[in-house]
mmCIF file of C-alpha atoms and ligand atoms in Angstrom:
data_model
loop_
_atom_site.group_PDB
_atom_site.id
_atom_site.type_symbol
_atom_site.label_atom_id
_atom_site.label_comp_id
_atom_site.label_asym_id
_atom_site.label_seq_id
_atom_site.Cartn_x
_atom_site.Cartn_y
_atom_site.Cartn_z
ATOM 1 C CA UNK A 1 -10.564 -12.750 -18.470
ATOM 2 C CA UNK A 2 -10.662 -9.301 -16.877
ATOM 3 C CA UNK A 3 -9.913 -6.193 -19.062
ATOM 4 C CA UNK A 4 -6.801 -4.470 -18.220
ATOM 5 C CA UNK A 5 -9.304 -1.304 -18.141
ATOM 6 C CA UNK A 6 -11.499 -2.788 -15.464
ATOM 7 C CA UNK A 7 -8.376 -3.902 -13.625
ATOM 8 C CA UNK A 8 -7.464 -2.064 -10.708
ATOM 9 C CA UNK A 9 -3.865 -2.003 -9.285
ATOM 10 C CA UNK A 10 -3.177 0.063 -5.717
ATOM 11 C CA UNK A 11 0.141 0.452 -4.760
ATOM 12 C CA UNK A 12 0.837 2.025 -1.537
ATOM 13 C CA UNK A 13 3.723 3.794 -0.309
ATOM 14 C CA UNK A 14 4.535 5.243 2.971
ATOM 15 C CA UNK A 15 6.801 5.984 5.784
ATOM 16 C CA UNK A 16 8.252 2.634 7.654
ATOM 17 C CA UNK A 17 5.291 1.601 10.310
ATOM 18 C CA UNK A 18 2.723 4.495 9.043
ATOM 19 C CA UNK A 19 0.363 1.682 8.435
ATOM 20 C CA UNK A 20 0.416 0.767 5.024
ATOM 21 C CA UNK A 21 -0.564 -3.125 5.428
ATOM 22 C CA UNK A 22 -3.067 -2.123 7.957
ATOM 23 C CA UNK A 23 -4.734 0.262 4.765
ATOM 24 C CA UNK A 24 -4.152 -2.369 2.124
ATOM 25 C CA UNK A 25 -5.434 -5.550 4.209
ATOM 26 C CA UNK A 26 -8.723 -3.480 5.061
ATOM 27 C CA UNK A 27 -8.804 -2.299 1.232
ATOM 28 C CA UNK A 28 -8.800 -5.666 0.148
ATOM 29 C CA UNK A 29 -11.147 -6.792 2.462
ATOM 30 C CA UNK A 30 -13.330 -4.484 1.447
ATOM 31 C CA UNK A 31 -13.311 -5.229 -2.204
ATOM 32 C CA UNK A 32 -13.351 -9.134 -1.724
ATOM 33 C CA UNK A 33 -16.512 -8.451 0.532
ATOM 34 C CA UNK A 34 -18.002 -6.569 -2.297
ATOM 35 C CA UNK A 35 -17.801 -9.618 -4.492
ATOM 36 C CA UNK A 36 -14.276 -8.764 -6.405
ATOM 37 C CA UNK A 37 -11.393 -10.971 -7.167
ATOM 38 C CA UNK A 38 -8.605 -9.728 -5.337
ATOM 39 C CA UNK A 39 -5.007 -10.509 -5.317
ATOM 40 C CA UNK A 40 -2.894 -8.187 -2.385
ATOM 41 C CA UNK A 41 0.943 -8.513 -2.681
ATOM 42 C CA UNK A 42 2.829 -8.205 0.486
ATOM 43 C CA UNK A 43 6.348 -6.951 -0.544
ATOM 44 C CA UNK A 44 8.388 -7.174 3.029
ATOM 45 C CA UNK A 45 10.463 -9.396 5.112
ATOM 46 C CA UNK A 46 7.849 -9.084 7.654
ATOM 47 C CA UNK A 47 5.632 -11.483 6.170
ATOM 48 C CA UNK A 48 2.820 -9.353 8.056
ATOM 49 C CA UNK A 49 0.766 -8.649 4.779
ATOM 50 C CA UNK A 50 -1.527 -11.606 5.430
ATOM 51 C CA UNK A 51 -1.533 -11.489 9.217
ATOM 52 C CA UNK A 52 -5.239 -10.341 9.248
ATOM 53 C CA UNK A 53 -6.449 -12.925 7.117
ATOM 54 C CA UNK A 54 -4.440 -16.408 8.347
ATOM 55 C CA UNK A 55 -4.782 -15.314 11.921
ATOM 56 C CA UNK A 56 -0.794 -14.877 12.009
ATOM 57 C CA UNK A 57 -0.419 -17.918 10.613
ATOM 58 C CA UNK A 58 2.826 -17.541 7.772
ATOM 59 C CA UNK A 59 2.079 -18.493 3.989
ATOM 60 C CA UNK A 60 4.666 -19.568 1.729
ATOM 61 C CA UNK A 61 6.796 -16.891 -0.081
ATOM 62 C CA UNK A 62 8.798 -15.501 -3.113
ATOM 63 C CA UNK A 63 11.796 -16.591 -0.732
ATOM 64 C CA UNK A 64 10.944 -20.035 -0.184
ATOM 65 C CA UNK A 65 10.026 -20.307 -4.033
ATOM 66 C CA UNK A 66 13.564 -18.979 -5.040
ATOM 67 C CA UNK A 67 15.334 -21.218 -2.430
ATOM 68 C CA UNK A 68 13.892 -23.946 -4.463
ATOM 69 C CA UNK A 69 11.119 -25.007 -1.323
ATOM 70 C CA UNK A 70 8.557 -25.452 -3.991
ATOM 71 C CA UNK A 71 8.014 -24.584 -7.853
ATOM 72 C CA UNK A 72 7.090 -21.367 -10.092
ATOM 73 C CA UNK A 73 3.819 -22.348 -10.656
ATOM 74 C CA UNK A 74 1.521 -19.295 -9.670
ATOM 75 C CA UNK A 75 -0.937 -21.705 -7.551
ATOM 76 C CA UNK A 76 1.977 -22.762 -5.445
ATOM 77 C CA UNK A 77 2.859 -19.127 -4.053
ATOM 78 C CA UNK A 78 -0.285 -18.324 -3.800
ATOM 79 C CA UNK A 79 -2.617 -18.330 -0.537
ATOM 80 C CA UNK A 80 -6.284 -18.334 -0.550
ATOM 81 C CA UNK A 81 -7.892 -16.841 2.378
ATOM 82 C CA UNK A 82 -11.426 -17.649 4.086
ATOM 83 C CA UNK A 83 -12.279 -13.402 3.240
ATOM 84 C CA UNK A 84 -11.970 -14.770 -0.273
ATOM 85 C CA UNK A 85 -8.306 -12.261 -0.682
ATOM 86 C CA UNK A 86 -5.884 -14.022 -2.248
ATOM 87 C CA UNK A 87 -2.483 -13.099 -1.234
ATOM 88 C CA UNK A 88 1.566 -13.647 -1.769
ATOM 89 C CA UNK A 89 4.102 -12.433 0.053
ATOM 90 C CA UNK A 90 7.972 -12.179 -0.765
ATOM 91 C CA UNK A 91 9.469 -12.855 2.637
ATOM 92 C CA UNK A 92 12.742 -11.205 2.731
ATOM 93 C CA UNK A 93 16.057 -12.351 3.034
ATOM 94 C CA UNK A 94 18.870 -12.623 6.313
ATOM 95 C CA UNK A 95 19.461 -9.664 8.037
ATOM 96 C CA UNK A 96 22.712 -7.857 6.263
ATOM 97 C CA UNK A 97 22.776 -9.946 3.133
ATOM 98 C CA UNK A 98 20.586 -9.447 -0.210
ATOM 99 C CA UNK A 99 18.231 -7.380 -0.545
ATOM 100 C CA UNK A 100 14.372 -6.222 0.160
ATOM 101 C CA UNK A 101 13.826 -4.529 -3.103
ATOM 102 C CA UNK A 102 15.125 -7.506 -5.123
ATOM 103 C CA UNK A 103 12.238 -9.090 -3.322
ATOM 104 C CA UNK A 104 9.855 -7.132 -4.998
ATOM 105 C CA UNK A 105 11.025 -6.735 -8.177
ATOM 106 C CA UNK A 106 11.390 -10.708 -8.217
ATOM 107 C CA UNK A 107 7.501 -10.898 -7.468
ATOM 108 C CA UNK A 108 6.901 -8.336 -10.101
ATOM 109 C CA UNK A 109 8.848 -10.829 -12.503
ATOM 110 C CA UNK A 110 6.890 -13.848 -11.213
ATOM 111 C CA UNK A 111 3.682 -11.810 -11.877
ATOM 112 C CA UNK A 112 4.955 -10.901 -15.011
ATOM 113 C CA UNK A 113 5.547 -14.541 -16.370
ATOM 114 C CA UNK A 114 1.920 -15.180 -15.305
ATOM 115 C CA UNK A 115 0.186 -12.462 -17.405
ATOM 116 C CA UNK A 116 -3.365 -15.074 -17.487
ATOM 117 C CA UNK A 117 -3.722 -15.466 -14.158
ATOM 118 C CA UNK A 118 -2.602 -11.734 -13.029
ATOM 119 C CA UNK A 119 -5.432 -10.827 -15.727
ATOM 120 C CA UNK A 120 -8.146 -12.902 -13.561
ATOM 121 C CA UNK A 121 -8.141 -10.342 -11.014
ATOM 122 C CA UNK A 122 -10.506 -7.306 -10.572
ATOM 123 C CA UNK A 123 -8.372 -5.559 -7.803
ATOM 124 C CA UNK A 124 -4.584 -5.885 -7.404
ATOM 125 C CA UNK A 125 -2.988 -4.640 -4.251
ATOM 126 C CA UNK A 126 0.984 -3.865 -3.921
ATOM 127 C CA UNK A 127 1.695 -3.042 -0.125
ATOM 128 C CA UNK A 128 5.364 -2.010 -0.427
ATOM 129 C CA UNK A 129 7.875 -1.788 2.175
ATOM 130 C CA UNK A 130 9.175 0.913 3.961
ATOM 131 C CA UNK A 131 10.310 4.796 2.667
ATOM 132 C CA UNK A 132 10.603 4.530 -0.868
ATOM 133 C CA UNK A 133 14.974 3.861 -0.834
ATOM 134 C CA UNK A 134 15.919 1.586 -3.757
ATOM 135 C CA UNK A 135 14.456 0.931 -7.614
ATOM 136 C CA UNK A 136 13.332 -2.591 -6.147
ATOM 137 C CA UNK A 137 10.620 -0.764 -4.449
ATOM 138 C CA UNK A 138 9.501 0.700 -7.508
ATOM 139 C CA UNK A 139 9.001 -2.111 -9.690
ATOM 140 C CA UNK A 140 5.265 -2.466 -9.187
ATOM 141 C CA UNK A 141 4.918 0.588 -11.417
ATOM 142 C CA UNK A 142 5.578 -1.227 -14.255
ATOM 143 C CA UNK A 143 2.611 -2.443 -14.852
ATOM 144 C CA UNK A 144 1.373 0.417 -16.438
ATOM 145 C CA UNK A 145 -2.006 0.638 -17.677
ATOM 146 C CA UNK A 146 -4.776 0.497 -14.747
ATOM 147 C CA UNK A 147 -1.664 1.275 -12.016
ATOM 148 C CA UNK A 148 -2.623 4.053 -9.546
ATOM 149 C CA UNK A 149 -0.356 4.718 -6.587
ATOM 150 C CA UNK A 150 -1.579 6.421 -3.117
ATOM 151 C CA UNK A 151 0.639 7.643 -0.347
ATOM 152 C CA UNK A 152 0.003 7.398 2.986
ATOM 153 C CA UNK A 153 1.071 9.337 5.473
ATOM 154 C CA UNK A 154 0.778 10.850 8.913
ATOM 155 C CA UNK A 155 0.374 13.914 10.641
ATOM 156 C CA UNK A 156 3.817 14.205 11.351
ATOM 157 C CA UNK A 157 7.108 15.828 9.767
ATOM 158 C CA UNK A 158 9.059 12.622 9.025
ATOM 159 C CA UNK A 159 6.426 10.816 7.400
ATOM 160 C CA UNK A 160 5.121 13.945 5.397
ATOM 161 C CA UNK A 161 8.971 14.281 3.941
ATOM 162 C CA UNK A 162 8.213 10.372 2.631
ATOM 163 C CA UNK A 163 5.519 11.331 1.020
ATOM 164 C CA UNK A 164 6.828 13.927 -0.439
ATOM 165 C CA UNK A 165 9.607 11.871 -1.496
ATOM 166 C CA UNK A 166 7.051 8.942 -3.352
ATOM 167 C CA UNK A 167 5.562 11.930 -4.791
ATOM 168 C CA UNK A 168 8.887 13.089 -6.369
ATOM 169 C CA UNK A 169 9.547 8.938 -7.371
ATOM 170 C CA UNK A 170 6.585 9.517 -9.497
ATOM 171 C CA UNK A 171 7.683 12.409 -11.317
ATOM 172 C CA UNK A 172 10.907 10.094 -12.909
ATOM 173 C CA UNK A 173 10.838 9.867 -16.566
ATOM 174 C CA UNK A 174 10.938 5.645 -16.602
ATOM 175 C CA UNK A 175 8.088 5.929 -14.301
ATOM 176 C CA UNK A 176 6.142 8.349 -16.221
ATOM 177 C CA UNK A 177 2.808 6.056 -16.522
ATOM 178 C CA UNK A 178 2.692 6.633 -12.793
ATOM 179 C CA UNK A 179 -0.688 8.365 -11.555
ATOM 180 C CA UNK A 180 -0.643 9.247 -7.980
ATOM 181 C CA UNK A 181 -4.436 8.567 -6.858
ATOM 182 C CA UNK A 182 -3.847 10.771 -4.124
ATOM 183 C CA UNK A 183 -2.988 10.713 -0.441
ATOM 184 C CA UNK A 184 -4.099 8.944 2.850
ATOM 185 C CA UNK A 185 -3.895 10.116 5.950
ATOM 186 C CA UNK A 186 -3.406 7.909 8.748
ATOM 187 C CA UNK A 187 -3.153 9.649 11.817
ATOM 188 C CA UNK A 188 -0.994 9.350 14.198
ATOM 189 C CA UNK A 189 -3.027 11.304 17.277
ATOM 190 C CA UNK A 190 -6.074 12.036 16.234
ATOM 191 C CA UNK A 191 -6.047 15.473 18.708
ATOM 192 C CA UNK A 192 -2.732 17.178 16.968
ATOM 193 C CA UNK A 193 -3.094 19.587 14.507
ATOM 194 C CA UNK A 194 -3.989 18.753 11.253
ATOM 195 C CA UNK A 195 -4.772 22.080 9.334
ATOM 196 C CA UNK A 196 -1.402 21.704 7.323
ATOM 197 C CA UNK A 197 -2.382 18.393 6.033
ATOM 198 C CA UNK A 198 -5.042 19.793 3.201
ATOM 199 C CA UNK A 199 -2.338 22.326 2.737
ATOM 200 C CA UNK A 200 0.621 19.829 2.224
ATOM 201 C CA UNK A 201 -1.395 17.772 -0.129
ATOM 202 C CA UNK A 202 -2.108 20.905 -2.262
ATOM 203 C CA UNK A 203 1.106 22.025 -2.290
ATOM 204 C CA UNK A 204 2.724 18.905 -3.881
ATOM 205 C CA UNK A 205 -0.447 18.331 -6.294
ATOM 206 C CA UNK A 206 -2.014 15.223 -4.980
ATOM 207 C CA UNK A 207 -6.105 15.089 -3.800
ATOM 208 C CA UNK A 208 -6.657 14.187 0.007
ATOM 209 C CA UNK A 209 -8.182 10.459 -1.052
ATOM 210 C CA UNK A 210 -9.055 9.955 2.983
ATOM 211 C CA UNK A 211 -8.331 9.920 6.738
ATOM 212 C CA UNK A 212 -8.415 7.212 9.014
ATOM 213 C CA UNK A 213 -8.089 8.411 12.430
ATOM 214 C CA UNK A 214 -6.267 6.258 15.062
ATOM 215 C CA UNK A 215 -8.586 3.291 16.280
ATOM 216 C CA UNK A 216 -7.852 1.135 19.030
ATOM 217 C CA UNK A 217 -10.102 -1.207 17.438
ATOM 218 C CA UNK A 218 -8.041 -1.418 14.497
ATOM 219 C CA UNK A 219 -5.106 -3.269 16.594
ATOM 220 C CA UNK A 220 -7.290 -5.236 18.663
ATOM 221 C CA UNK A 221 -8.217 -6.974 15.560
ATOM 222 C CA UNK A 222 -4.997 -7.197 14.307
ATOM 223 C CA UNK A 223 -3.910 -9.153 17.632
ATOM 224 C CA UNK A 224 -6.648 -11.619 16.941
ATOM 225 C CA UNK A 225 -5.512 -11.619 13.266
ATOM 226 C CA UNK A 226 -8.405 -10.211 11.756
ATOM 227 C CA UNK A 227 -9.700 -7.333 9.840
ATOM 228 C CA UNK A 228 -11.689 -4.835 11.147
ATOM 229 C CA UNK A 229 -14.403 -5.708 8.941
ATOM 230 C CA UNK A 230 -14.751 -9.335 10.300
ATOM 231 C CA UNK A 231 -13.720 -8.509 13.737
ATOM 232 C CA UNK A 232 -16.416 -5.862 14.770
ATOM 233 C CA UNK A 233 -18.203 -5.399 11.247
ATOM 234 C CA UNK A 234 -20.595 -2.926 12.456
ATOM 235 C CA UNK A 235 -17.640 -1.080 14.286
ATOM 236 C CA UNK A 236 -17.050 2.914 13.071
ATOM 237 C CA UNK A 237 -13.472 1.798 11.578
ATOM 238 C CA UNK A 238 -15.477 -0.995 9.207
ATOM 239 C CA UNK A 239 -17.714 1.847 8.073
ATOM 240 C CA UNK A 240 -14.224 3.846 7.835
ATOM 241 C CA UNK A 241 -12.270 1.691 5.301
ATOM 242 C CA UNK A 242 -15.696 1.357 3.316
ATOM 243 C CA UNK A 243 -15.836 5.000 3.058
ATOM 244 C CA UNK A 244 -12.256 4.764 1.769
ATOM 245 C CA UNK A 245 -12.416 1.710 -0.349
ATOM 246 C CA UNK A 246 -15.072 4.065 -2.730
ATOM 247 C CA UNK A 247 -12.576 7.085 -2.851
ATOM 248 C CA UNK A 248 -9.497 4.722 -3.497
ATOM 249 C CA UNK A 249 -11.504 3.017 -6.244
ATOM 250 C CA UNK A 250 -13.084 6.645 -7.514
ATOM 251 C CA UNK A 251 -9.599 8.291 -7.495
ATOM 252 C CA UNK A 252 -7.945 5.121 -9.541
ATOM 253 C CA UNK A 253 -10.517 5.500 -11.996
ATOM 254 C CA UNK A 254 -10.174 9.327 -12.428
ATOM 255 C CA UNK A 255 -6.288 9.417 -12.107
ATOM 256 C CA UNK A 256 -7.386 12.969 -11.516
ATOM 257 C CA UNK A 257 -4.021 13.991 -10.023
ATOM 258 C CA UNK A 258 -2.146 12.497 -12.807
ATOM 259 C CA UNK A 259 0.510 14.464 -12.251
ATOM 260 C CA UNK A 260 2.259 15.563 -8.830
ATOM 261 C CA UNK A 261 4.116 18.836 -8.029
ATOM 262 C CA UNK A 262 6.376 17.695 -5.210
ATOM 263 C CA UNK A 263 8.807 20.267 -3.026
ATOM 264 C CA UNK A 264 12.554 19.881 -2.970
ATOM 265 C CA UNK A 265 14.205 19.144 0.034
ATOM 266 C CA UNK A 266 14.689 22.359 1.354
ATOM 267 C CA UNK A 267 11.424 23.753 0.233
ATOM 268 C CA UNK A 268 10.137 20.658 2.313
ATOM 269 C CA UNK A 269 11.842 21.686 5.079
ATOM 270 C CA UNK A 270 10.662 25.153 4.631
ATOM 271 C CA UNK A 271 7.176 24.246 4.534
ATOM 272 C CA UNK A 272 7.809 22.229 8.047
ATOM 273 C CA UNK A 273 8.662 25.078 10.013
ATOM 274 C CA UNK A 274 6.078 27.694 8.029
ATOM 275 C CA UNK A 275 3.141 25.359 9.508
ATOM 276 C CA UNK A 276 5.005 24.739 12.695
ATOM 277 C CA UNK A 277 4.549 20.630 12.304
ATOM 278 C CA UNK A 278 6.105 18.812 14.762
ATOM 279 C CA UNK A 279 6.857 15.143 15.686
ATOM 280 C CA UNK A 280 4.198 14.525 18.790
HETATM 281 N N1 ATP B 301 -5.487 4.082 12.270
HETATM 282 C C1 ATP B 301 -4.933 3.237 13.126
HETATM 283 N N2 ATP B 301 -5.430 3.085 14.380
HETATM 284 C C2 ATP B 301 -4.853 2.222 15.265
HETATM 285 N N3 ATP B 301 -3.783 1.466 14.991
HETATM 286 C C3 ATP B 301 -3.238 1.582 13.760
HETATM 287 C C4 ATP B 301 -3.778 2.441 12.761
HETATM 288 N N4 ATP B 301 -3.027 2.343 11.656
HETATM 289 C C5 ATP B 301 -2.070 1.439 11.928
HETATM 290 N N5 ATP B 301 -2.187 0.988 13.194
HETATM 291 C C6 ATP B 301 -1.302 0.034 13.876
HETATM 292 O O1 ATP B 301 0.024 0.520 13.763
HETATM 293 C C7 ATP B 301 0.929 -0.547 13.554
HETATM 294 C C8 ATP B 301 1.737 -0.265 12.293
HETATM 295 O O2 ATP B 301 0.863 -0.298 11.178
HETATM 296 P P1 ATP B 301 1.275 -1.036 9.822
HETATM 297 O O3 ATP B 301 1.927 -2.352 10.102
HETATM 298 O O4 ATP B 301 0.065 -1.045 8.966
HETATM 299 O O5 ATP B 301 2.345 -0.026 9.243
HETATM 300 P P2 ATP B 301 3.247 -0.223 7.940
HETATM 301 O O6 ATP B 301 3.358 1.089 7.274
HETATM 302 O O7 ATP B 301 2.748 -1.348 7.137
HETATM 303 O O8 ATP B 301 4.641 -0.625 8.613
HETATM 304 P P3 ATP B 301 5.943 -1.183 7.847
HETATM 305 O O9 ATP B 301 6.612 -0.023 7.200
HETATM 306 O O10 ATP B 301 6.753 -1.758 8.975
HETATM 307 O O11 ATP B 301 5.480 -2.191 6.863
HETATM 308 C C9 ATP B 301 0.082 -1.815 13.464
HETATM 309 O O12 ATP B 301 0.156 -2.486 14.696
HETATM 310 C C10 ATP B 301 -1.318 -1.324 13.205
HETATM 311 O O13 ATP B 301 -2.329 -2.132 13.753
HETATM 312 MG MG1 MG B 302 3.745 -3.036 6.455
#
């Protein structure tokens, strides 16, 4: 059994569509290639966690487990993948009635009751939906010891104010074991300004962890339902997400920005128009 000190567990927050799954399936790729046990949670209706590693092809879920489709034993929502990820994904309910966050906090629960097997992991990936909007979201930070959240964001103003939001999640009392590892930048248009990023990641206390520029690459193995890594594994992106992988892992280990320092709404705003960022 792994120690809960050599356990890793990366939980990723962002903006809707800033490309959270795309950092988390490459993350895990890249640790599962380096020879670790890995276990990446996909916590959204979407079911688009393990699109890169089942070529599109949809595992079971936390849904289909609670309709009854199947029982609670941890092999049974679990999906192993040919990259050698292992992954489960909560599936989400009808448009308009329940609710996503439920979703995850269930799979936190079902994680929870299976404290052995959650232990056999060296890596343990939460890619959580959406802006950060309801204390579902959230329940991934309880699992204290070894957790280590990163934001990602873009270059623009609407996905900077999410991150600044996750930053001031963190900052709650009940979640006070949080770290915040740091932040990601995922860029949006790799030509638009970016001299207020270092400067927005200062401000609300958090270390620049990495940038991943945009990539056509990136969704041209996504449409194939692949990784970059096994889709063009000499390609600059693969050496990309490497580069990250290290600093992810590096940063969870230091939990060097323990604490983060993030602006109010108006001093957000504030900051916005000082730097002149705009939506491109
Ligand atoms: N750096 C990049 N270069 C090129 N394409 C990218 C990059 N990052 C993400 N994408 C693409 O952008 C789209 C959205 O990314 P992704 O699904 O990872 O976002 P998300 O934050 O998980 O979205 P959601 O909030 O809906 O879960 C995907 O099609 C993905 O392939
Ligand atoms: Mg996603």
């Amino acid at each position: 059994m792994k120690s809960a000190r050599r356990r890793m567990v990366v939980i990723l927050y962002g903006k809707g569509g800033v490309g959270k799954t795309t950092v988390c399936s490459h993350l895990a790729a890249q640790y599962a290639a380096g020879g670790r046990k890995v276990l990446l949670l996909g916590c959204d209706p979407k079911t688009d966690t393990s699109t890169r590693f089942l070529s599109g092809k949809k595992p079971p879920t936390m849904l289909d487990m609670v309709e009854g489709r199947f029982g609670r034993r941890f092999s049974e929502l679990l999906t192993r993948t040919p990259s050698g990820v292992d992954i489960m994904e909560t599936g989400g309910p009808e448009p308009g009635v329940g609710c996503g966050g439920r979703g995850v906090a269930t799979l936190c629960q079902f994680l929870e009751e299976h404290p052995r097997e959650l232990a056999s992991y060296d890596v343990v990936l939460f890619d959580v939906l959406g802006d950060l909007v309801c204390g579902g979201f959230v329940a991934p930070l309880r699992f204290g010891k070894g957790n280590c959240v990163f934001i990602i964001s873009s270059e623009e103003p609407a996905s900077l104010f999410a991150a600044n939001n996750i930053a001031r999640m963190t900052r709650r009392p009940y979640y006070d074991a949080a770290a915040v590892g740091g932040i990601i930048f995922n860029l949006r248009h790799n030509d638009a300004p970016q001299g207020h990023l270092a400067s927005f990641a200062k401000k609300i206390g958090v270390a620049v962890v990495g940038s991943v520029p945009r990539d056509p690459l990136i969704m041209e193995a996504e449409e194939r339902g692949l990784t970059v890594q096994a889709h063009a594994p000499s390609s600059k992106a693969a050496r990309q997400f490497a580069v990250l992988a290290k600093a992810v892992e590096a940063a969870c280990r230091s939990k060097r920005s323990a604490k983060a320092a993030p602006m109010g709404n108006d001093e957000f705003w504030a900051f916005v128009r000082q730097h002149r960022i705009a939506s491109l």
